[in-house]
Short mmCIF file of C-alpha atoms and ligand atoms in Angstrom, two decimals:
data_model
loop_
_atom_site.label_atom_id
_atom_site.label_comp_id
_atom_site.label_asym_id
_atom_site.label_seq_id
_atom_site.Cartn_x
_atom_site.Cartn_y
_atom_site.Cartn_z
CA MET A 1 -5.20 138.61 -174.71
CA PRO A 2 -2.64 138.50 -177.53
CA ALA A 3 -1.79 134.86 -178.37
CA GLY A 4 1.89 135.42 -177.75
CA LEU A 5 1.25 136.77 -174.26
CA ALA A 6 -1.12 133.88 -173.43
CA ARG A 7 1.51 131.42 -174.64
CA MET A 8 4.23 133.09 -172.55
CA LEU A 9 2.10 133.15 -169.41
CA ARG A 10 1.05 129.52 -169.87
CA LEU A 11 4.58 128.25 -170.47
CA ASN A 12 5.95 130.26 -167.57
CA THR A 13 3.42 128.73 -165.19
CA PRO A 14 4.79 125.55 -163.62
CA VAL A 15 2.61 122.47 -163.36
CA ILE A 16 3.25 120.04 -160.50
CA ALA A 17 1.84 116.52 -161.01
CA PRO A 18 2.14 114.03 -158.16
CA SER A 19 2.43 110.46 -159.47
CA LEU A 20 -0.22 108.09 -158.04
CA LEU A 21 2.23 105.19 -158.47
CA ALA A 22 3.74 106.31 -155.14
CA ALA A 23 0.38 106.64 -153.36
CA ARG A 24 -0.69 104.18 -150.66
CA TYR A 25 -2.48 101.38 -152.48
CA GLY A 26 -5.94 100.55 -151.29
CA ARG A 27 -6.71 104.18 -150.52
CA PHE A 28 -6.25 105.94 -153.83
CA ASP A 29 -9.32 108.06 -153.20
CA ARG A 30 -7.94 109.58 -149.99
CA GLU A 31 -4.45 109.85 -151.47
CA LEU A 32 -5.85 111.75 -154.44
CA ASP A 33 -7.71 114.07 -152.07
CA ARG A 34 -4.45 114.59 -150.14
CA ALA A 35 -2.63 115.57 -153.34
CA VAL A 36 -5.41 117.96 -154.39
CA ARG A 37 -5.46 119.59 -150.93
CA ALA A 38 -1.67 119.91 -151.15
CA GLY A 39 -2.06 122.01 -154.33
CA ALA A 40 -1.44 119.48 -157.13
CA ASP A 41 -2.14 120.94 -160.59
CA TRP A 42 -2.40 117.58 -162.34
CA LEU A 43 -2.50 113.93 -161.28
CA HIS A 44 0.02 111.71 -163.05
CA VAL A 45 -1.23 108.17 -163.68
CA ASP A 46 1.37 105.56 -164.72
CA ILE A 47 0.05 102.72 -166.86
CA MET A 48 2.43 99.76 -167.14
CA ASP A 49 1.70 96.62 -169.19
CA GLY A 50 4.46 94.25 -168.05
CA HIS A 51 5.79 94.26 -171.64
CA PHE A 52 6.95 97.76 -172.62
CA VAL A 53 8.23 97.97 -169.04
CA PRO A 54 8.94 95.10 -166.58
CA ASN A 55 6.13 96.05 -164.19
CA LEU A 56 2.32 96.22 -163.95
CA SER A 57 0.21 99.07 -162.54
CA PHE A 58 -3.37 100.22 -163.18
CA GLY A 59 -6.22 100.04 -165.72
CA PRO A 60 -8.91 102.48 -166.91
CA GLU A 61 -11.14 101.51 -163.96
CA LEU A 62 -8.86 103.40 -161.55
CA VAL A 63 -9.32 106.60 -163.58
CA ARG A 64 -13.08 106.02 -163.87
CA GLN A 65 -13.47 105.60 -160.11
CA LEU A 66 -11.27 108.59 -159.22
CA ARG A 67 -12.60 110.95 -161.91
CA PRO A 68 -15.62 112.25 -159.94
CA ARG A 69 -13.34 113.36 -157.05
CA THR A 70 -11.59 116.21 -158.91
CA ARG A 71 -11.60 118.39 -162.03
CA LYS A 72 -7.80 118.44 -162.05
CA THR A 73 -6.09 117.14 -165.18
CA PHE A 74 -5.53 113.36 -165.30
CA ASP A 75 -2.16 113.04 -167.02
CA VAL A 76 -2.10 109.41 -168.16
CA HIS A 77 1.37 108.03 -169.03
CA LEU A 78 1.02 104.90 -171.17
CA MET A 79 4.16 102.76 -170.82
CA CYS A 80 2.56 100.14 -173.06
CA SER A 81 3.54 98.27 -176.22
CA ARG A 82 -0.05 98.35 -177.58
CA PRO A 83 -1.55 101.67 -176.39
CA GLU A 84 -3.95 101.59 -179.34
CA ILE A 85 -6.18 99.17 -177.40
CA LEU A 86 -6.21 101.47 -174.33
CA LEU A 87 -6.74 104.97 -175.75
CA GLU A 88 -10.53 104.80 -176.00
CA PRO A 89 -11.08 103.08 -172.60
CA PHE A 90 -8.91 105.69 -170.81
CA ALA A 91 -10.55 108.53 -172.73
CA ALA A 92 -14.00 107.19 -171.78
CA ALA A 93 -12.86 106.77 -168.15
CA GLY A 94 -12.01 110.48 -167.94
CA ALA A 95 -8.32 110.90 -168.84
CA ASP A 96 -7.53 114.44 -170.01
CA LEU A 97 -4.06 113.89 -171.47
CA LEU A 98 -2.76 110.67 -172.99
CA THR A 99 0.98 110.14 -173.49
CA VAL A 100 2.52 107.41 -175.63
CA HIS A 101 6.19 106.57 -176.13
CA ALA A 102 8.31 107.59 -179.13
CA GLU A 103 10.03 104.18 -178.93
CA LEU A 104 6.90 102.67 -180.52
CA GLY A 105 8.28 103.84 -183.87
CA ALA A 106 6.21 103.95 -187.06
CA GLN A 107 2.81 103.85 -185.37
CA VAL A 108 3.45 106.97 -183.26
CA SER A 109 1.87 109.46 -185.67
CA SER A 110 -1.39 107.54 -185.97
CA LEU A 111 -1.52 107.12 -182.17
CA LEU A 112 -1.14 110.88 -181.69
CA TRP A 113 -3.91 111.56 -184.23
CA LYS A 114 -6.12 109.01 -182.49
CA ILE A 115 -5.66 110.75 -179.13
CA ARG A 116 -6.48 114.10 -180.75
CA SER A 117 -9.56 112.62 -182.43
CA LEU A 118 -10.77 111.49 -178.98
CA GLY A 119 -10.73 115.17 -177.93
CA LYS A 120 -7.84 114.66 -175.49
CA ARG A 121 -4.54 116.46 -175.04
CA VAL A 122 -1.63 114.71 -176.73
CA GLY A 123 1.62 113.71 -175.08
CA LEU A 124 4.80 112.07 -176.39
CA ALA A 125 7.37 110.49 -174.06
CA ILE A 126 11.01 109.68 -174.78
CA ASN A 127 13.23 107.37 -172.73
CA PRO A 128 16.74 108.33 -171.54
CA PRO A 129 18.68 106.27 -174.13
CA THR A 130 16.50 107.42 -177.05
CA ASN A 131 17.82 110.22 -179.27
CA MET A 132 15.70 113.40 -179.26
CA ARG A 133 15.57 113.21 -183.07
CA GLU A 134 13.01 110.41 -182.61
CA ALA A 135 10.56 112.97 -181.20
CA GLN A 136 11.30 115.81 -183.63
CA PRO A 137 8.90 114.77 -186.46
CA TYR A 138 5.94 114.91 -184.06
CA LEU A 139 6.53 118.19 -182.20
CA ALA A 140 3.83 120.09 -184.08
CA GLN A 141 1.29 117.39 -183.18
CA ILE A 142 1.75 117.40 -179.40
CA ASP A 143 0.70 119.41 -176.31
CA LEU A 144 3.32 117.81 -174.06
CA LEU A 145 6.81 116.39 -174.53
CA LEU A 146 7.76 114.06 -171.67
CA VAL A 147 11.52 113.71 -171.28
CA MET A 148 11.95 110.68 -169.02
CA THR A 149 14.59 111.26 -166.34
CA VAL A 150 14.70 107.57 -165.32
CA ASN A 151 14.28 104.37 -167.30
CA PRO A 152 10.54 103.74 -167.01
CA GLY A 153 8.97 100.97 -164.95
CA PHE A 154 9.44 101.84 -161.27
CA GLY A 155 9.10 104.72 -158.83
CA GLY A 156 11.84 105.67 -156.37
CA GLN A 157 14.73 105.40 -158.87
CA GLY A 158 17.74 107.72 -159.09
CA PHE A 159 17.70 110.74 -161.44
CA ILE A 160 19.76 110.37 -164.68
CA GLU A 161 21.82 113.59 -165.01
CA GLU A 162 22.79 112.81 -168.63
CA VAL A 163 19.21 113.60 -169.67
CA LEU A 164 19.50 117.35 -168.88
CA PRO A 165 20.80 118.37 -172.36
CA LYS A 166 17.71 116.69 -173.89
CA ILE A 167 15.48 119.06 -171.87
CA GLN A 168 17.49 122.02 -173.20
CA THR A 169 17.04 120.69 -176.74
CA ALA A 170 13.28 120.39 -176.19
CA GLN A 171 13.14 124.02 -175.03
CA ARG A 172 15.35 125.28 -177.89
CA TRP A 173 13.26 123.46 -180.51
CA ARG A 174 10.04 124.86 -178.99
CA ARG A 175 11.43 128.39 -179.13
CA GLU A 176 12.89 128.07 -182.69
CA MET A 177 9.73 126.45 -184.07
CA GLY A 178 7.35 128.74 -182.14
CA LEU A 179 5.53 125.74 -180.73
CA ASN A 180 3.44 125.45 -177.56
CA TYR A 181 4.09 122.04 -176.08
CA ARG A 182 4.82 121.79 -172.35
CA ILE A 183 8.07 120.12 -171.31
CA GLU A 184 7.52 117.44 -168.65
CA VAL A 185 10.10 115.51 -166.62
CA ASP A 186 9.38 112.28 -164.81
CA GLY A 187 11.46 110.09 -162.51
CA GLY A 188 13.77 110.82 -159.58
CA ILE A 189 12.47 114.37 -159.18
CA ASN A 190 13.13 115.85 -155.74
CA LEU A 191 13.83 119.38 -154.42
CA GLY A 192 17.40 119.21 -155.78
CA THR A 193 16.94 117.66 -159.21
CA VAL A 194 13.85 119.77 -159.92
CA VAL A 195 16.03 122.90 -159.98
CA GLU A 196 18.37 121.41 -162.62
CA CYS A 197 15.38 120.36 -164.73
CA ALA A 198 13.67 123.74 -164.49
CA ARG A 199 16.91 125.55 -165.34
CA ALA A 200 17.10 123.39 -168.48
CA GLY A 201 13.52 124.37 -169.40
CA ALA A 202 11.15 121.83 -167.81
CA ASP A 203 7.83 123.48 -166.80
CA THR A 204 5.80 120.36 -165.94
CA ILE A 205 7.05 118.26 -163.04
CA VAL A 206 6.05 114.70 -162.15
CA SER A 207 7.04 113.51 -158.72
CA GLY A 208 6.00 110.33 -156.93
CA SER A 209 8.05 109.26 -153.92
CA THR A 210 9.19 112.81 -153.01
CA LEU A 211 5.63 114.18 -152.81
CA PHE A 212 3.57 111.19 -151.64
CA GLY A 213 6.44 110.21 -149.32
CA ALA A 214 6.44 113.64 -147.64
CA SER A 215 4.82 113.83 -144.19
CA ARG A 216 3.75 117.37 -145.11
CA MET A 217 2.87 117.11 -148.79
CA LYS A 218 1.61 120.69 -149.08
CA SER A 219 4.89 122.29 -148.02
CA ALA A 220 6.91 119.85 -150.17
CA LEU A 221 4.79 120.75 -153.18
CA GLN A 222 4.98 124.48 -152.45
CA LYS A 223 8.79 124.25 -152.18
CA MET A 224 8.92 122.37 -155.48
CA ARG A 225 6.74 124.98 -157.22
CA ALA A 226 8.83 127.87 -155.82
CA ALA A 227 12.04 126.15 -156.98
CA VAL A 228 10.67 125.79 -160.52
CA LEU A 229 9.42 129.37 -160.62
CA ALA A 230 12.83 130.64 -159.54
CA ALA A 231 14.82 128.49 -161.99
CA LEU A 232 12.63 128.36 -165.13
CA PRO A 233 14.10 130.37 -168.06
CA ARG A 234 11.46 132.91 -169.16
CA ALA A 235 9.59 131.80 -172.26
CA GLU A 236 9.34 134.70 -174.76
CA ALA A 237 5.99 136.12 -176.01
C1 DX5 B 301 8.29 105.65 -163.78
C2 DX5 B 301 7.07 106.51 -163.83
C3 DX5 B 301 7.12 107.70 -162.90
C4 DX5 B 301 7.33 107.38 -161.43
C5 DX5 B 301 7.96 108.56 -160.74
O1 DX5 B 301 8.30 104.78 -164.85
O2 DX5 B 301 6.80 106.95 -165.14
O3 DX5 B 301 5.97 108.51 -163.08
O4 DX5 B 301 6.12 107.05 -160.84
O5 DX5 B 301 8.24 108.23 -159.42
P1 DX5 B 301 9.46 108.90 -158.61
O6 DX5 B 301 9.16 110.38 -158.55
O7 DX5 B 301 9.37 108.23 -157.28
O8 DX5 B 301 10.70 108.61 -159.35
ZN1 ZN B 302 5.19 108.48 -165.38
#
């Protein structure tokens, strides 16, 4: 298949990633199975260190224990001030994609190279107040650009509308530079806000409380996927 066509098909295929932060604690195994049965493409795993964000979540052991249950992508979001001490443990535990934050400044490039050297997919996240220019120097190094749609640290927060132009910028830069990174949104994503994000160019959707909070997760996820498919601007070959 011509590379351009493969790129177009890949970027026009939405990815829905339920966030385990919203799962019922104490039964992550069954909650993961529920998400997989519901049609999840990836599983989003939020790692909080109580320093970069004012909250604590999980360690590599959670990924290691859940890894044998599915071949789906483990999309590990490191909201940590010192991710350099966690990259190898999460890689060894079975993470497929490791995302660090652009707000970490000068060390970002070496962190991205380290993730790549571990044979994992590389993600870069940017918080709502942070200017997109902070991510621009790294775009050729990444497989995923995560445009946060809430200030990180908690699930169940309200969506920040002011972030939408940043998603459009991410999509414009990708097109102009002929790059291949996916554009992910995370925080406050429901069946309404997902349409605005997809229209702006987001093709990878993280959702915690909307999906794990749904009594019928499968139909909620199917509705979310259909909404993205209908709204996503077509990526060119
Ligand atoms: C927030 C996390 C999100 C969060 C999303 O810091 O990065 O992944 O779990 O949860 P909802 O969809 O409930 O906002
Ligand atoms: Zn997240």
